PDB file of C-alpha atoms in Angstrom:
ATOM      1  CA  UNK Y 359     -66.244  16.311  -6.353  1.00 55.00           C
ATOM      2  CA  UNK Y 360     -65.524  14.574  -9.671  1.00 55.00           C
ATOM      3  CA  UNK Y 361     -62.119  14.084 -10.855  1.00 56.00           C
ATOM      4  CA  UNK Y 362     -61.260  16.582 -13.770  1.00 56.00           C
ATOM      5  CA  UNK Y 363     -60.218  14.915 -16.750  1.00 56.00           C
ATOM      6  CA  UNK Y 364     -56.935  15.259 -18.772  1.00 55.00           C
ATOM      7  CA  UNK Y 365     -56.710  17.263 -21.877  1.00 55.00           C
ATOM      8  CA  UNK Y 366     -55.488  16.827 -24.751  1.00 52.00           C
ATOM      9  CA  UNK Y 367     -52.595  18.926 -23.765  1.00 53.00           C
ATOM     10  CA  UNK Y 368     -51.355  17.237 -20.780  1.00 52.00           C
ATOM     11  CA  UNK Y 369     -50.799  14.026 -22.650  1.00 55.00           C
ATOM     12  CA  UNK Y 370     -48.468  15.786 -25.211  1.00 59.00           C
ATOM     13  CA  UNK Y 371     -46.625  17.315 -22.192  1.00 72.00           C
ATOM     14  CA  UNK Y 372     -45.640  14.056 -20.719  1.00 78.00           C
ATOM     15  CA  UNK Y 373     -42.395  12.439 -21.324  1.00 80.00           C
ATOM     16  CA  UNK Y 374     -41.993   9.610 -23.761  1.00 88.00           C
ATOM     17  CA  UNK Y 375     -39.880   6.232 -22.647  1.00 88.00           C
ATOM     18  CA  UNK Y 376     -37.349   7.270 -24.884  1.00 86.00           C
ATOM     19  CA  UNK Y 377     -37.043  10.500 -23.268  1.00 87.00           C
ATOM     20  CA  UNK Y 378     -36.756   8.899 -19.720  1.00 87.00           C
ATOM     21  CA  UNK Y 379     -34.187   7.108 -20.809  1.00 86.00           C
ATOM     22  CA  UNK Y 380     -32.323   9.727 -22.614  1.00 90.00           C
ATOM     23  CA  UNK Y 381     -32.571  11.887 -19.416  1.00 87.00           C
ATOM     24  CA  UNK Y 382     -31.450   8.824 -17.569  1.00 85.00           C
ATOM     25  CA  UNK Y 383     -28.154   7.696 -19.043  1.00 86.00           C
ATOM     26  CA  UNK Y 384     -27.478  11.655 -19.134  1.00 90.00           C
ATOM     27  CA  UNK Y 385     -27.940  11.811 -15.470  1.00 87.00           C
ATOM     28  CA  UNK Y 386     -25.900   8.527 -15.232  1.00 87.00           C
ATOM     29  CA  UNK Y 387     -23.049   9.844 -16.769  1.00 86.00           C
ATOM     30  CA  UNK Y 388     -23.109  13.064 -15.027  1.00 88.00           C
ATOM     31  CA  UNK Y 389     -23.076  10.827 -12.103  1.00 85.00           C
ATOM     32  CA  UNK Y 390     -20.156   8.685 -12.921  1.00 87.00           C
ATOM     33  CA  UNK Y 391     -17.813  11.721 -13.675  1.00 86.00           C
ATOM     34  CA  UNK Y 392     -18.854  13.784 -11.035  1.00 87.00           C
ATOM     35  CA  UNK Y 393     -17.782  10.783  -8.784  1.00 86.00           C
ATOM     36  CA  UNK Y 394     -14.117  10.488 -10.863  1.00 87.00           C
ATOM     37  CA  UNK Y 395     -13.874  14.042 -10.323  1.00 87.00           C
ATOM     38  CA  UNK Y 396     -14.687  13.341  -6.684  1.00 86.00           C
ATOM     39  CA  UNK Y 397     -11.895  10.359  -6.614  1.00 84.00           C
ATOM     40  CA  UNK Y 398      -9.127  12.113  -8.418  1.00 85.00           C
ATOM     41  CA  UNK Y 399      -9.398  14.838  -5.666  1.00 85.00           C
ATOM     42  CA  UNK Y 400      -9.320  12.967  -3.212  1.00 84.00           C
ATOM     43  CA  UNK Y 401      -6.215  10.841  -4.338  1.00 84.00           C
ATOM     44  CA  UNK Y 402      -4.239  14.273  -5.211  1.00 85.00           C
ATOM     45  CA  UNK Y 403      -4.365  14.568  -1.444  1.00 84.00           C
ATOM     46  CA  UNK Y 404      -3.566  10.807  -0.627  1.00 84.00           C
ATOM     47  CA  UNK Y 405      -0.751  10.746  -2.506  1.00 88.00           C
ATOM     48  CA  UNK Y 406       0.661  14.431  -1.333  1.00 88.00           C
ATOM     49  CA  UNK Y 407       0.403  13.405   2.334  1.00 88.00           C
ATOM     50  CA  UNK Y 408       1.598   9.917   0.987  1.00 89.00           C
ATOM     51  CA  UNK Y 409       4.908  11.625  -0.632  1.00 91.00           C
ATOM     52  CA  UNK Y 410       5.669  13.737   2.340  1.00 92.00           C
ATOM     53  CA  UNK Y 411       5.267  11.023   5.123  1.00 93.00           C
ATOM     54  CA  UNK Y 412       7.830   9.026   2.544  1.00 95.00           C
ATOM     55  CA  UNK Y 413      10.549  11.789   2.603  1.00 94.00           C
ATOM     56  CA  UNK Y 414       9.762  12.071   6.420  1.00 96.00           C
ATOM     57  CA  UNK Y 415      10.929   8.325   6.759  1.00 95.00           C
ATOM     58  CA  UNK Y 416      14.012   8.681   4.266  1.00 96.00           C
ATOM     59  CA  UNK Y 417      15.045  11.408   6.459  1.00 96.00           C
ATOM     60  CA  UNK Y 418      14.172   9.840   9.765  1.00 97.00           C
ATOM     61  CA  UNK Y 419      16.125   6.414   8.158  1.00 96.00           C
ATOM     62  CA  UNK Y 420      19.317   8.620   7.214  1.00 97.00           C
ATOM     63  CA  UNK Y 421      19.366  10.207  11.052  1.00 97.00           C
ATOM     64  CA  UNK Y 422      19.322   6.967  12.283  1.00 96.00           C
ATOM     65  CA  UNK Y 423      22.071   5.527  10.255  1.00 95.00           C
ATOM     66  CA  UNK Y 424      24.278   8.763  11.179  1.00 96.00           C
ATOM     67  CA  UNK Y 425      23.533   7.846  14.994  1.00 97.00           C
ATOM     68  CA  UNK Y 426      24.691   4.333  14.301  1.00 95.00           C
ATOM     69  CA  UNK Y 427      27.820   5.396  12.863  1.00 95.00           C
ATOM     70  CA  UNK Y 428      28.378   7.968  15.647  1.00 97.00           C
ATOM     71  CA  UNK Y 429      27.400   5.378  18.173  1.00 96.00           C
ATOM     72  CA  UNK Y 430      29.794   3.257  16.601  1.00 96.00           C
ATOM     73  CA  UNK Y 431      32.054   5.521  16.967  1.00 96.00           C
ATOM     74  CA  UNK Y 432      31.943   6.528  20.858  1.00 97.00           C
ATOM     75  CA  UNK Y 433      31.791   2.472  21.345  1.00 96.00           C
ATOM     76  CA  UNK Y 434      34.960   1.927  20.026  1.00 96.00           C
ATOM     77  CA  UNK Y 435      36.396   5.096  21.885  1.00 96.00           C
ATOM     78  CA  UNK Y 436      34.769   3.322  24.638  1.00 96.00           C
ATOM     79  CA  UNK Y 437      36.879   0.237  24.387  1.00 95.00           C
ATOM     80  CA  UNK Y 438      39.838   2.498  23.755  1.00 95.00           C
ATOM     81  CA  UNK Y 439      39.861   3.506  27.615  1.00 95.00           C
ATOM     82  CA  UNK Y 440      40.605   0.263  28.030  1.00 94.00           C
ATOM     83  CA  UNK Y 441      44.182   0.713  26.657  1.00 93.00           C
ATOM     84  CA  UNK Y 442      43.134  -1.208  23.731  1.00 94.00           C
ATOM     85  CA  UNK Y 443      44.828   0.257  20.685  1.00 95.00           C
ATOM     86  CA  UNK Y 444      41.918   2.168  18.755  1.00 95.00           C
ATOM     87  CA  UNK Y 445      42.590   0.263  15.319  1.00 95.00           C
ATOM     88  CA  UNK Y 446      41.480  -2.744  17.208  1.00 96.00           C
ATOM     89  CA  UNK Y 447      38.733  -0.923  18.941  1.00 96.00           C
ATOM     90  CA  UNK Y 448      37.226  -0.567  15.662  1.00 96.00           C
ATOM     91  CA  UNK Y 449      37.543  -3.893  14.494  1.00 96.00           C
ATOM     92  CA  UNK Y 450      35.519  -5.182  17.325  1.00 96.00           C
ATOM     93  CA  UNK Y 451      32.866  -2.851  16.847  1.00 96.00           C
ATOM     94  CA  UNK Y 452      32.947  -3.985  12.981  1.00 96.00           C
ATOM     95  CA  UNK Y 453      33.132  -7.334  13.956  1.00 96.00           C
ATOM     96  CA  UNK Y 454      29.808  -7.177  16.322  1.00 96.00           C
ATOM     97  CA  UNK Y 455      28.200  -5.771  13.485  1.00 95.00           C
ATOM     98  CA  UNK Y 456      28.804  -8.483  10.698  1.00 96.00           C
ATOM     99  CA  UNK Y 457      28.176 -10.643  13.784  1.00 97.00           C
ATOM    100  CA  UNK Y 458      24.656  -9.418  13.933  1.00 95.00           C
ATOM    101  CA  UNK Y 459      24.134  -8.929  10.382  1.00 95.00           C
ATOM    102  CA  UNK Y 460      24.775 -12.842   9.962  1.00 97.00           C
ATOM    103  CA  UNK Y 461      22.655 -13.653  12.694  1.00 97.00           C
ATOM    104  CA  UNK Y 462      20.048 -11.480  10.751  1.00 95.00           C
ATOM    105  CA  UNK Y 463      20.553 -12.857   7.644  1.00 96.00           C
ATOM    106  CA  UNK Y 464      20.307 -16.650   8.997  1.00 97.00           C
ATOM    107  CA  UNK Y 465      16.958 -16.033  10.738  1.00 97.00           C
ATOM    108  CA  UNK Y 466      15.835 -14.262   7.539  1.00 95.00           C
ATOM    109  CA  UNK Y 467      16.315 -17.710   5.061  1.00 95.00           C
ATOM    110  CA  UNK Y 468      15.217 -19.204   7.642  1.00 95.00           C
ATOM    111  CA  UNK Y 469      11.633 -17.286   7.325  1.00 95.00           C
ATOM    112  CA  UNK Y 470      11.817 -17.167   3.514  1.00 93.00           C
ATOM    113  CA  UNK Y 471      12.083 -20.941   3.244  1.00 92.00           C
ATOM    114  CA  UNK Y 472       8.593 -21.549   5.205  1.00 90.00           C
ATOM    115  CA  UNK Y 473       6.535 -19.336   2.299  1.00 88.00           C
ATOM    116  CA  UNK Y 474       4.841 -21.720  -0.051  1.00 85.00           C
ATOM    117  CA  UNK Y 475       1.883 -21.708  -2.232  1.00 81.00           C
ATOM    118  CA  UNK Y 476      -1.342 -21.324  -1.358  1.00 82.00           C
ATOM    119  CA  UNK Y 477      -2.408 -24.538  -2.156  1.00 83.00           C
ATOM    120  CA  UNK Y 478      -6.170 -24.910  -1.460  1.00 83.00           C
ATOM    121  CA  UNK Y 479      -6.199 -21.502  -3.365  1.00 82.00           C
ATOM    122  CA  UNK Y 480      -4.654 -23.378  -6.394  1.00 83.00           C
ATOM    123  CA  UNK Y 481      -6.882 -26.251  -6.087  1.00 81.00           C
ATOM    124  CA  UNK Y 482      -9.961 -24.731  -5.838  1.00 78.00           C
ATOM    125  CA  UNK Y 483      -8.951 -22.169  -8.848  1.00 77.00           C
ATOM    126  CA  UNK Y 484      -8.318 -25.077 -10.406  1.00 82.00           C
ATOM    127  CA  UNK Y 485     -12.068 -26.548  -9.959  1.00 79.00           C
ATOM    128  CA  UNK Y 486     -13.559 -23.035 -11.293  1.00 77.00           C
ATOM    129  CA  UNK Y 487     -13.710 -24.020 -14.944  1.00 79.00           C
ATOM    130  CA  UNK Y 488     -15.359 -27.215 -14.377  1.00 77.00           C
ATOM    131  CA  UNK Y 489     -18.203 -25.658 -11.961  1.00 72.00           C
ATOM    132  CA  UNK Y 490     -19.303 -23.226 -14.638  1.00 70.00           C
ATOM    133  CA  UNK Y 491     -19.724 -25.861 -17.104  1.00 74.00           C
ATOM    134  CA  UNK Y 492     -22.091 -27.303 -14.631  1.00 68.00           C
ATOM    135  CA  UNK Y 493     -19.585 -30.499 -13.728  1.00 65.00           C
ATOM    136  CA  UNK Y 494     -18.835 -29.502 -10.396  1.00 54.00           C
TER     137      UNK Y 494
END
């Protein structure tokens, strides 16, 4: 059986190119917000689980610092059984903890004094301009 051939009608009925691309960059654009839409939603979430977990740790951090302080505390009372008068119980317990907190602080200058610059980074930033130009 022969093909039947198109009439005159069917070729107005087809789309021009300027249609195509009309529909195109519509459907494009639908695209892109739909998928901003998508992304905002999604980071509403992020950041509510994100703000709770952050109160979480304030309150966790502020617990902890109460527990030191009561620790503190029952350390020097501690001491105190010793007969140790309990002004000087608490001056130990002071004194262990600038101890530590200079022992801390030492080891951390130590660490910040070995960051330096990424230097082959640098360099090969550095060698960018000329390898577009074609000089590389």
């Amino acid at each position: 059986m022969a093909p039947v051939p198109a009439s005159p009608t069917d070729k107005d009925t087809d789309p021009t190119i300027g249609a195509l691309v009309i529909d195109a960059s519509r459907d494009i654009s639908t695209l892109i917000s739909k998928e901003i839409q998508l992304a905002k939603s999604e980071l509403k979430v992020s950041v509510r689980h994100g703000g709770v977990g952050i109160g979480l740790f304030a309150g966790a951090a502020f617990l902890g610092l109460l527990a030191i302080i009561m620790l503190s505390v029952a350390i020097a009372y501690f001491i105190a059984m010793t007969g140790l008068d309990l002004a000087w119980c608490f001056l130990i317990v002071f004194g262990a903890y600038v101890l530590v907190a200079a022992i801390l602080a030492f080891i951390g200058i130590k660490q910040v004094k070995q960051v330096k610059a990424p230097e082959r980074a640098i360099s090969q930033g550095k060698e960018i301009p000329a390898a577009l130009k074609g000089r590389g």
